[in-house]
Short mmCIF file of C-alpha atoms and ligand atoms in Angstrom, two decimals:
data_model
loop_
_atom_site.label_atom_id
_atom_site.label_comp_id
_atom_site.label_asym_id
_atom_site.label_seq_id
_atom_site.Cartn_x
_atom_site.Cartn_y
_atom_site.Cartn_z
CA MET A 733 93.01 68.75 101.01
CA LYS A 734 95.35 68.71 103.97
CA ILE A 735 97.75 71.58 103.60
CA SER A 736 100.66 72.95 105.60
CA VAL A 737 101.95 76.51 105.35
CA ILE A 738 105.50 77.08 106.59
CA GLY A 739 106.22 80.71 107.47
CA CYS A 740 103.23 82.74 108.66
CA GLY A 741 104.22 86.33 107.90
CA TYR A 742 102.45 88.78 105.58
CA LEU A 743 102.30 86.12 102.87
CA GLY A 744 101.94 82.87 104.82
CA ALA A 745 99.35 83.88 107.43
CA VAL A 746 97.04 85.19 104.69
CA HIS A 747 97.71 82.14 102.53
CA ALA A 748 96.92 79.76 105.39
CA ALA A 749 93.66 81.53 106.27
CA CYS A 750 92.61 81.73 102.62
CA MET A 751 93.35 78.04 102.00
CA ALA A 752 91.11 77.19 104.97
CA ARG A 753 88.47 79.52 103.53
CA LEU A 754 88.70 77.60 100.23
CA GLY A 755 87.71 74.46 102.11
CA HIS A 756 91.06 72.88 102.96
CA GLU A 757 92.33 71.64 106.32
CA VAL A 758 95.33 73.80 107.10
CA VAL A 759 98.16 73.88 109.61
CA GLY A 760 100.36 76.98 109.72
CA VAL A 761 103.90 76.69 111.13
CA ASP A 762 106.28 79.44 112.14
CA VAL A 763 109.36 79.72 114.36
CA ASP A 764 108.06 83.01 115.80
CA GLU A 765 106.19 82.03 118.98
CA ALA A 766 104.47 85.39 119.46
CA LYS A 767 103.12 85.32 115.90
CA ILE A 768 101.83 81.76 116.32
CA ALA A 769 100.27 82.58 119.70
CA ALA A 770 98.33 85.48 118.14
CA LEU A 771 97.22 83.46 115.12
CA ALA A 772 96.20 80.50 117.31
CA GLU A 773 93.89 82.88 119.20
CA GLY A 774 92.42 84.02 115.89
CA ARG A 775 94.22 87.40 116.01
CA ALA A 776 96.15 88.83 113.06
CA PRO A 777 99.77 89.53 114.12
CA PHE A 778 99.96 92.44 111.64
CA PHE A 779 97.57 94.89 110.01
CA GLU A 780 95.96 93.53 106.87
CA PRO A 781 92.41 94.56 105.94
CA GLY A 782 89.99 91.62 106.07
CA LEU A 783 92.41 89.22 107.79
CA PRO A 784 90.93 89.50 111.32
CA GLU A 785 87.45 88.78 109.96
CA LEU A 786 88.72 85.87 107.90
CA LEU A 787 90.61 84.39 110.86
CA GLY A 788 87.48 84.72 112.98
CA GLU A 789 85.42 83.00 110.33
CA VAL A 790 87.73 80.04 109.69
CA SER A 791 89.09 79.53 113.21
CA GLY A 792 85.64 78.48 114.40
CA THR A 793 85.42 75.72 111.78
CA GLY A 794 88.46 73.82 113.08
CA ALA A 795 89.92 73.92 109.56
CA LEU A 796 92.83 76.12 110.56
CA ARG A 797 95.40 75.68 113.31
CA PHE A 798 98.80 77.16 114.02
CA THR A 799 101.86 75.67 115.69
CA THR A 800 105.60 76.08 116.14
CA ASP A 801 106.04 72.31 115.93
CA MET A 802 107.05 71.25 112.42
CA ALA A 803 106.12 67.63 113.21
CA GLU A 804 102.47 68.69 112.89
CA VAL A 805 102.83 69.02 109.12
CA ALA A 806 102.91 65.21 108.90
CA GLY A 807 99.78 64.05 107.14
CA SER A 808 99.49 67.17 104.97
CA GLN A 809 99.66 66.40 101.25
CA VAL A 810 100.79 69.83 100.09
CA HIS A 811 103.36 71.97 101.95
CA PHE A 812 103.66 75.65 101.04
CA VAL A 813 107.00 77.30 101.85
CA CYS A 814 106.27 80.98 102.59
CA VAL A 815 109.31 82.05 104.64
CA GLY A 816 111.14 85.34 104.16
CA THR A 817 113.92 85.95 101.61
CA PRO A 818 115.29 89.35 102.72
CA GLN A 819 118.28 91.16 101.30
CA ARG A 820 121.57 89.95 102.76
CA ARG A 821 123.17 92.52 105.01
CA GLY A 822 125.64 94.63 103.07
CA GLU A 823 124.93 92.82 99.79
CA TYR A 824 122.38 92.85 96.99
CA ALA A 825 121.79 89.09 97.04
CA ALA A 826 118.82 87.39 98.71
CA ASP A 827 119.39 85.67 102.03
CA LEU A 828 118.17 82.12 101.50
CA ARG A 829 118.92 80.82 104.96
CA TYR A 830 115.22 80.78 106.00
CA VAL A 831 114.24 78.79 102.93
CA GLU A 832 117.07 76.36 103.62
CA SER A 833 116.20 75.91 107.28
CA ALA A 834 112.49 75.48 106.48
CA VAL A 835 113.35 72.72 103.99
CA ASP A 836 115.75 71.13 106.53
CA ALA A 837 113.00 71.03 109.13
CA LEU A 838 110.34 69.86 106.67
CA ILE A 839 112.14 66.91 105.05
CA PRO A 840 111.94 64.47 108.00
CA HIS A 841 108.14 64.84 108.05
CA LEU A 842 107.44 64.32 104.35
CA ARG A 843 105.83 61.18 102.95
CA ASP A 844 105.84 59.68 99.48
CA GLY A 845 103.37 61.48 97.23
CA ASP A 846 103.61 64.79 99.12
CA LEU A 847 104.12 68.01 97.16
CA VAL A 848 106.34 70.82 98.43
CA VAL A 849 105.33 74.18 96.93
CA GLY A 850 107.66 77.17 97.06
CA LYS A 851 105.89 80.54 97.28
CA SER A 852 108.76 82.66 98.58
CA THR A 853 110.42 84.92 96.02
CA VAL A 854 113.77 83.31 95.24
CA PRO A 855 116.69 83.76 92.84
CA VAL A 856 116.34 81.74 89.66
CA GLY A 857 117.92 78.32 90.15
CA THR A 858 116.82 77.91 93.77
CA ALA A 859 113.97 75.52 92.94
CA ALA A 860 116.23 73.23 90.92
CA GLY A 861 118.60 73.04 93.90
CA ILE A 862 115.78 72.15 96.31
CA ALA A 863 114.34 69.60 93.86
CA GLU A 864 117.74 67.92 93.63
CA ARG A 865 117.95 67.76 97.39
CA LEU A 866 114.45 66.27 97.69
CA GLY A 867 115.45 63.73 95.05
CA ARG A 868 118.27 62.56 97.34
CA GLU A 869 116.61 62.86 100.75
CA ALA A 870 112.88 62.37 100.04
CA PRO A 871 112.69 60.72 96.62
CA GLY A 872 108.92 60.16 96.63
CA VAL A 873 108.25 63.89 97.12
CA SER A 874 107.87 66.46 94.30
CA LEU A 875 108.48 70.17 94.19
CA ALA A 876 106.52 72.95 92.47
CA TRP A 877 107.28 76.69 92.42
CA ASN A 878 104.16 78.80 92.68
CA PRO A 879 105.17 82.45 93.07
CA GLU A 880 102.84 84.80 94.90
CA PHE A 881 101.65 88.14 93.53
CA LEU A 882 99.48 89.41 96.39
CA ARG A 883 99.58 93.09 97.32
CA GLU A 884 99.68 94.02 100.99
CA GLY A 885 96.48 95.92 101.74
CA PHE A 886 94.58 93.64 99.31
CA ALA A 887 96.18 90.34 100.33
CA VAL A 888 93.00 88.46 101.21
CA LYS A 889 91.24 89.38 97.99
CA ASP A 890 94.36 88.76 95.92
CA THR A 891 94.79 85.29 97.44
CA LEU A 892 91.16 84.23 97.09
CA HIS A 893 90.80 85.79 93.63
CA PRO A 894 94.29 85.97 92.09
CA ASP A 895 94.70 87.53 88.65
CA ARG A 896 96.78 84.55 87.59
CA LEU A 897 98.33 81.35 88.93
CA VAL A 898 101.82 80.29 87.92
CA TYR A 899 102.98 76.70 88.44
CA GLY A 900 106.64 75.87 87.91
CA VAL A 901 106.78 72.07 87.79
CA PRO A 902 109.23 69.31 86.81
CA GLY A 903 108.85 67.49 83.50
CA GLY A 904 107.09 64.15 83.01
CA GLU A 905 104.68 62.33 85.24
CA ALA A 906 105.82 64.11 88.42
CA GLY A 907 104.95 67.42 86.76
CA GLU A 908 101.50 66.21 85.71
CA LEU A 909 100.81 65.00 89.23
CA ALA A 910 101.98 68.32 90.70
CA VAL A 911 99.66 70.23 88.36
CA ALA A 912 96.74 68.00 89.38
CA GLN A 913 97.49 68.56 93.08
CA LEU A 914 97.77 72.33 92.65
CA ASP A 915 94.56 72.40 90.61
CA GLU A 916 92.83 70.71 93.53
CA VAL A 917 94.29 73.27 95.97
CA TYR A 918 93.15 76.15 93.75
CA ALA A 919 89.86 74.63 92.59
CA GLY A 920 88.01 77.70 93.94
CA PRO A 921 89.93 80.39 92.02
CA LEU A 922 90.19 78.15 88.93
CA SER A 923 86.40 77.85 88.84
CA GLU A 924 86.38 81.65 88.34
CA HIS A 925 88.47 81.17 85.17
CA THR A 926 91.67 82.49 86.71
CA PRO A 927 94.39 82.18 84.05
CA ARG A 928 96.88 79.46 84.91
CA VAL A 929 100.39 79.31 83.47
CA VAL A 930 102.12 75.93 83.75
CA THR A 931 105.83 76.14 83.15
CA ASP A 932 109.26 75.03 84.34
CA TYR A 933 111.05 76.10 87.52
CA PRO A 934 113.28 78.85 86.10
CA THR A 935 110.42 80.51 84.22
CA ALA A 936 108.21 80.47 87.33
CA GLU A 937 111.00 81.98 89.44
CA LEU A 938 111.74 84.61 86.81
CA VAL A 939 108.06 85.54 86.35
CA LYS A 940 107.98 86.91 89.88
CA VAL A 941 111.14 89.01 89.70
CA ALA A 942 110.33 90.12 86.14
CA ALA A 943 106.91 91.35 87.29
CA ASN A 944 108.39 93.27 90.21
CA SER A 945 111.18 94.69 88.04
CA PHE A 946 108.60 95.92 85.55
CA LEU A 947 106.52 97.59 88.27
CA ALA A 948 109.61 99.20 89.82
CA THR A 949 110.64 100.42 86.38
CA LYS A 950 107.25 101.98 85.75
CA ILE A 951 107.38 103.87 89.04
CA SER A 952 110.95 105.03 88.53
CA PHE A 953 110.16 106.02 84.93
CA ILE A 954 107.49 108.48 86.06
CA ASN A 955 109.75 109.68 88.86
CA ALA A 956 112.51 110.35 86.32
CA MET A 957 109.94 112.39 84.38
CA ALA A 958 109.18 114.18 87.65
CA GLU A 959 112.83 115.19 87.88
CA LEU A 960 112.54 116.74 84.43
CA CYS A 961 109.26 118.40 85.31
CA GLU A 962 110.98 120.00 88.31
CA GLU A 963 113.62 121.48 86.01
CA THR A 964 111.14 122.76 83.44
CA GLY A 965 108.09 123.83 85.40
CA ALA A 966 105.99 121.03 83.89
CA ASP A 967 103.43 119.04 85.89
CA VAL A 968 104.14 115.31 86.17
CA THR A 969 100.60 114.42 87.24
CA ARG A 970 99.15 115.90 84.03
CA LEU A 971 101.91 114.24 82.06
CA ALA A 972 101.03 110.88 83.65
CA ASP A 973 97.33 111.38 82.90
CA ALA A 974 98.10 112.21 79.30
CA ILE A 975 100.43 109.29 78.60
CA GLY A 976 98.27 106.96 80.69
CA TYR A 977 95.33 107.35 78.29
CA ASP A 978 97.38 105.31 75.83
CA ASP A 979 96.30 101.81 76.79
CA ARG A 980 99.65 100.41 75.74
CA ILE A 981 101.05 102.48 78.63
CA GLY A 982 98.17 102.61 81.14
CA ARG A 983 97.80 105.00 84.09
CA LYS A 984 98.41 102.48 86.90
CA PHE A 985 101.76 102.69 88.68
CA LEU A 986 102.42 106.08 87.09
CA ASN A 987 101.94 108.06 90.30
CA ALA A 988 105.02 110.18 90.75
CA GLY A 989 106.14 110.82 94.28
CA LEU A 990 108.39 109.41 96.92
CA GLY A 991 108.78 106.10 95.13
CA PHE A 992 108.58 102.46 96.10
CA GLY A 993 109.65 100.62 99.23
CA GLY A 994 108.49 97.65 101.29
CA GLY A 995 109.62 94.10 101.79
CA CYS A 996 109.49 93.17 98.08
CA LEU A 997 110.27 95.60 95.26
CA PRO A 998 113.60 97.03 96.50
CA LYS A 999 115.10 93.73 97.65
CA ASP A 1000 113.73 91.81 94.68
CA ILE A 1001 115.33 94.05 92.05
CA ARG A 1002 118.62 93.98 93.97
CA ALA A 1003 118.55 90.19 94.31
CA PHE A 1004 117.77 89.98 90.59
CA MET A 1005 120.87 92.06 89.76
CA ALA A 1006 122.99 89.89 92.06
CA ARG A 1007 121.72 86.65 90.54
CA ALA A 1008 122.12 87.94 86.98
CA GLY A 1009 125.72 88.80 87.88
CA GLU A 1010 126.36 85.24 89.08
CA LEU A 1011 124.93 83.96 85.80
CA GLY A 1012 127.16 86.29 83.76
CA ALA A 1013 124.05 88.14 82.51
CA ASP A 1014 124.46 91.33 84.53
CA GLN A 1015 124.17 93.57 81.45
CA ALA A 1016 120.60 92.34 80.89
CA VAL A 1017 119.40 93.96 84.11
CA ALA A 1018 121.99 96.70 84.56
CA PHE A 1019 119.15 99.19 84.03
CA LEU A 1020 117.72 98.13 87.40
CA LYS A 1021 120.64 99.87 89.09
CA GLU A 1022 119.34 103.15 87.64
CA ILE A 1023 115.74 102.26 88.60
CA ASP A 1024 116.96 101.81 92.18
CA ALA A 1025 118.99 105.04 92.06
CA ILE A 1026 116.07 107.12 90.73
CA ASN A 1027 113.94 105.70 93.54
CA THR A 1028 116.46 106.56 96.25
CA ARG A 1029 117.02 110.06 94.84
CA ARG A 1030 113.34 110.92 95.44
CA ARG A 1031 113.89 110.48 99.17
CA VAL A 1032 116.89 112.82 99.14
CA ARG A 1033 114.94 115.29 97.02
CA MET A 1034 112.12 115.28 99.59
CA VAL A 1035 114.54 116.26 102.36
CA ASP A 1036 116.02 118.99 100.13
CA LEU A 1037 112.55 120.29 99.31
CA ALA A 1038 111.72 120.56 103.02
CA ARG A 1039 114.94 122.52 103.53
CA GLU A 1040 114.13 124.79 100.58
CA VAL A 1041 110.61 125.54 101.82
CA LEU A 1042 111.99 126.20 105.32
CA ASP A 1043 114.24 128.94 103.92
CA GLY A 1044 117.43 126.92 103.74
CA SER A 1045 117.64 125.21 107.12
CA ILE A 1046 115.85 122.39 108.88
CA VAL A 1047 117.95 122.48 112.04
CA GLY A 1048 115.69 122.68 115.07
CA LYS A 1049 112.58 123.06 112.91
CA ARG A 1050 109.45 121.20 114.01
CA ILE A 1051 108.45 118.86 111.17
CA ALA A 1052 105.36 116.64 111.07
CA VAL A 1053 105.67 113.46 109.01
CA LEU A 1054 102.37 111.81 108.09
CA GLY A 1055 102.95 108.16 107.30
CA ALA A 1056 105.48 105.54 108.38
CA ALA A 1057 104.26 102.44 106.54
CA PHE A 1058 105.74 101.87 103.08
CA LYS A 1059 102.24 102.20 101.66
CA PRO A 1060 98.71 102.83 102.92
CA ASN A 1061 96.59 99.99 104.35
CA SER A 1062 99.65 98.20 105.69
CA ASP A 1063 101.71 98.37 108.88
CA ASP A 1064 104.79 97.12 107.01
CA VAL A 1065 107.73 99.49 107.50
CA ARG A 1066 110.39 97.47 105.67
CA ASP A 1067 112.40 99.89 103.51
CA SER A 1068 109.69 102.52 103.95
CA PRO A 1069 110.37 105.72 101.97
CA ALA A 1070 108.43 107.76 104.57
CA LEU A 1071 110.50 106.48 107.48
CA ASP A 1072 113.69 106.92 105.51
CA VAL A 1073 112.87 110.61 104.94
CA ALA A 1074 111.92 111.05 108.61
CA VAL A 1075 115.22 109.51 109.72
CA GLN A 1076 117.25 111.69 107.35
CA LEU A 1077 115.46 114.84 108.56
CA ALA A 1078 116.05 113.90 112.21
CA ARG A 1079 119.71 113.08 111.58
CA GLN A 1080 120.15 116.46 109.95
CA GLY A 1081 118.89 118.22 113.07
CA ALA A 1082 115.15 118.66 112.55
CA ASP A 1083 112.66 118.11 115.37
CA VAL A 1084 110.58 115.43 113.68
CA ARG A 1085 107.31 113.88 114.80
CA VAL A 1086 106.06 110.91 112.82
CA THR A 1087 102.62 109.38 112.90
CA ASP A 1088 100.79 106.63 111.06
CA PRO A 1089 97.36 105.05 111.51
CA GLU A 1090 98.76 101.52 111.88
CA ALA A 1091 102.54 101.39 111.65
CA VAL A 1092 103.70 103.28 114.76
CA PRO A 1093 104.60 100.14 116.78
CA ASN A 1094 106.63 98.62 113.92
CA ALA A 1095 108.30 101.95 113.18
CA ARG A 1096 109.20 102.33 116.84
CA ARG A 1097 110.85 98.90 116.90
CA LEU A 1098 112.89 99.71 113.78
CA HIS A 1099 113.77 103.30 114.69
CA PRO A 1100 113.62 103.77 118.47
CA GLU A 1101 115.53 107.03 117.99
CA LEU A 1102 112.60 108.62 116.13
CA ARG A 1103 109.80 110.45 117.88
CA LEU A 1104 106.70 108.48 116.92
CA VAL A 1105 103.30 109.66 118.06
CA GLU A 1106 99.92 107.95 117.93
CA SER A 1107 97.74 110.73 116.54
CA LEU A 1108 97.79 113.23 113.74
CA ASP A 1109 97.10 116.03 116.23
CA GLU A 1110 100.23 115.18 118.26
CA ALA A 1111 102.30 115.05 115.09
CA VAL A 1112 101.21 118.39 113.66
CA VAL A 1113 101.04 120.50 116.80
CA ASP A 1114 103.34 123.50 116.35
CA ALA A 1115 104.72 122.05 113.11
CA GLU A 1116 106.39 124.51 110.80
CA ILE A 1117 105.93 122.14 107.91
CA VAL A 1118 103.82 119.03 107.27
CA LEU A 1119 105.09 116.22 105.03
CA LEU A 1120 102.49 113.79 103.67
CA LEU A 1121 104.62 110.74 102.87
CA THR A 1122 102.25 107.72 102.93
CA GLU A 1123 98.89 108.32 101.28
CA TRP A 1124 96.46 106.90 103.83
CA GLN A 1125 92.88 107.88 102.99
CA GLU A 1126 92.57 109.99 106.14
CA TYR A 1127 95.56 112.09 105.05
CA ARG A 1128 94.21 112.48 101.52
CA GLU A 1129 91.02 113.84 103.07
CA LEU A 1130 92.70 116.47 105.27
CA VAL A 1131 90.88 119.79 105.19
CA PRO A 1132 93.31 122.69 104.66
CA ALA A 1133 91.43 125.14 106.91
CA GLU A 1134 91.15 122.62 109.76
CA LEU A 1135 94.82 121.64 109.63
CA ALA A 1136 95.78 125.32 109.50
CA GLU A 1137 94.42 125.76 113.03
CA LYS A 1138 96.76 123.10 114.45
CA VAL A 1139 100.14 123.95 112.94
CA ALA A 1140 102.64 126.78 113.42
CA GLY A 1141 103.38 127.35 109.73
CA LEU A 1142 101.20 126.79 106.68
CA ARG A 1143 103.61 124.69 104.63
CA ILE A 1144 102.78 121.29 103.21
CA LEU A 1145 104.81 118.89 101.08
CA ASP A 1146 102.70 116.34 99.24
CA GLY A 1147 105.08 113.41 98.80
CA ARG A 1148 102.47 111.32 97.00
CA ASN A 1149 100.73 113.89 94.78
CA VAL A 1150 97.34 113.17 96.31
CA LEU A 1151 96.24 116.60 97.53
CA ASP A 1152 94.58 119.32 95.49
CA PRO A 1153 97.15 122.13 95.16
CA VAL A 1154 94.46 124.66 94.26
CA ALA A 1155 92.47 124.04 97.45
CA TRP A 1156 95.55 124.11 99.69
CA ARG A 1157 96.95 127.29 98.15
CA ALA A 1158 93.53 128.94 98.30
CA ALA A 1159 93.52 128.28 102.06
CA GLY A 1160 96.83 130.11 102.41
CA TRP A 1161 99.20 127.15 102.42
CA THR A 1162 102.55 126.95 100.67
CA TYR A 1163 101.98 123.70 98.77
CA ARG A 1164 104.88 121.85 97.15
CA ALA A 1165 105.08 118.40 95.61
CA LEU A 1166 107.56 116.29 93.69
CA GLY A 1167 107.39 116.91 89.96
CA ARG A 1168 104.86 119.74 90.07
CA PRO A 1169 105.32 123.46 89.73
P1 NAD B 1981 107.63 87.94 106.62
O1 NAD B 1981 108.95 88.31 107.17
O2 NAD B 1981 106.42 88.72 106.99
O3 NAD B 1981 107.30 86.42 106.97
C1 NAD B 1981 108.23 85.39 106.93
C2 NAD B 1981 107.92 84.42 108.08
O4 NAD B 1981 108.72 83.24 107.96
C3 NAD B 1981 108.22 85.01 109.46
O5 NAD B 1981 107.05 84.97 110.25
C4 NAD B 1981 109.31 84.11 110.00
O6 NAD B 1981 109.26 83.94 111.41
C5 NAD B 1981 109.04 82.81 109.27
N1 NAD B 1981 110.15 81.86 109.24
C6 NAD B 1981 111.47 82.12 109.03
N2 NAD B 1981 112.17 80.97 109.07
C7 NAD B 1981 111.28 79.97 109.29
C8 NAD B 1981 111.39 78.56 109.41
N3 NAD B 1981 112.57 77.95 109.30
N4 NAD B 1981 110.28 77.85 109.65
C9 NAD B 1981 109.07 78.46 109.76
N5 NAD B 1981 108.91 79.79 109.64
C10 NAD B 1981 110.00 80.53 109.40
O7 NAD B 1981 107.80 87.93 105.03
P2 NAD B 1981 106.65 88.00 103.92
O8 NAD B 1981 106.39 89.40 103.55
O9 NAD B 1981 105.53 87.13 104.32
O10 NAD B 1981 107.41 87.35 102.68
C11 NAD B 1981 107.66 85.97 102.58
C12 NAD B 1981 108.09 85.67 101.17
O11 NAD B 1981 107.02 85.96 100.27
C13 NAD B 1981 109.28 86.47 100.67
O12 NAD B 1981 110.05 85.68 99.81
C14 NAD B 1981 108.62 87.60 99.89
O13 NAD B 1981 109.47 88.14 98.92
C15 NAD B 1981 107.46 86.86 99.28
N6 NAD B 1981 106.32 87.71 98.92
C16 NAD B 1981 105.84 88.61 99.81
C17 NAD B 1981 104.75 89.40 99.46
C18 NAD B 1981 104.25 90.48 100.39
O14 NAD B 1981 103.50 91.33 99.93
N7 NAD B 1981 104.63 90.49 101.66
C19 NAD B 1981 104.16 89.25 98.21
C20 NAD B 1981 104.64 88.29 97.34
C21 NAD B 1981 105.72 87.52 97.70
#
């Protein structure tokens, strides 16, 4: 099929490359010239494992091109809208201006029989509004909402082999046609028996925010238990193991620590609260306010723990922060818990050095006031305390005796509960973590 992908960020660039890999002819469009220039040369504009290889593989086939010119979508039968929906400044609600401007720019190039497919995460009711507009301005064109569940760090695999596909479609013949078109797009994954849920627009929109709310709740639940463990001397990692053996609960997403961040979970639960409020259903998701608060408290607690371990003051103390990305295997620093802690420590007078295997350039752009260094060695030299805040594999594998030779004080805070306390203490380190004695 001929496919266009509008918005080539973390979601869209991967989607475009994967659609080409599935055998389609794809054009990716973005307003960001630098991003398009990189992609057009077959380079990934951000760090995502497997994407450079995939771009190399499909670029050579001529099945994938990138442009800033929206007119080039003409001739595509299916148009995926993958633009950003960030949190509005100073509000909880989602900022839909990018979705609106993408639809504005797309409409003049649509032809009868085309299908517009929303993938961006939007407040419930958005799809109905866009469908109404298409009905007025491009009556032969249909709309489907096909939320995306990929995880950064596994985006290529998740797009080529999703664990489910959700189609929100209109009723009647238009809906049947939309389903047939999407089935053709996803013929590859469907041949692997990927479950497919066909539903209406509001359900499809809600599926995405419900899934993210559930995941955020699971993380904040275990972090609330961590708070209790801290008061009682219990160990939250053992607690998580023990409750996780119950397969109704499951161990995944029960890793206590610094909590969630990134370009999705925090803004999605806030946008959900805002939308529920507009619908007069705010009580239904009022609990998300607490989920958000528990999450934010972990960051404050991390700063307090550093102060406690440094005998009551962080002023002027050399602190090494390992990790700037919101999670390992990504260079995404949007609402990163690690960076947030680093910024708070620096603002409170500590001499902070932050490093990350991939996210230093993005972190530098967002926080030019922070001292960001390229290597672990530069970060830890003369450090009085080391904070492991994003659990990259290379930090999980740190050897206590080797690190001891580089720092000024043997103190480590394990913000992700990934180190072995016994080994670190045996090597002479003061080891502290969230939710563990
Ligand atoms: P992003 O900021 O990385 O990418 C958005 C892209 O859209 C940018 O490159 C931007 O330049 C482009 N854009 C903005 N306005 C445009 C326009 N009018 N025309 C063309 N391009 C335009 O964001 P992202 O992480 O890719 O997220 C995109 C959407 O996907 C969001 O709604 C997000 O919630 C959702 N989502 C993201 C993920 C993820 O892991 N990143 C997962 C699932 C869903």
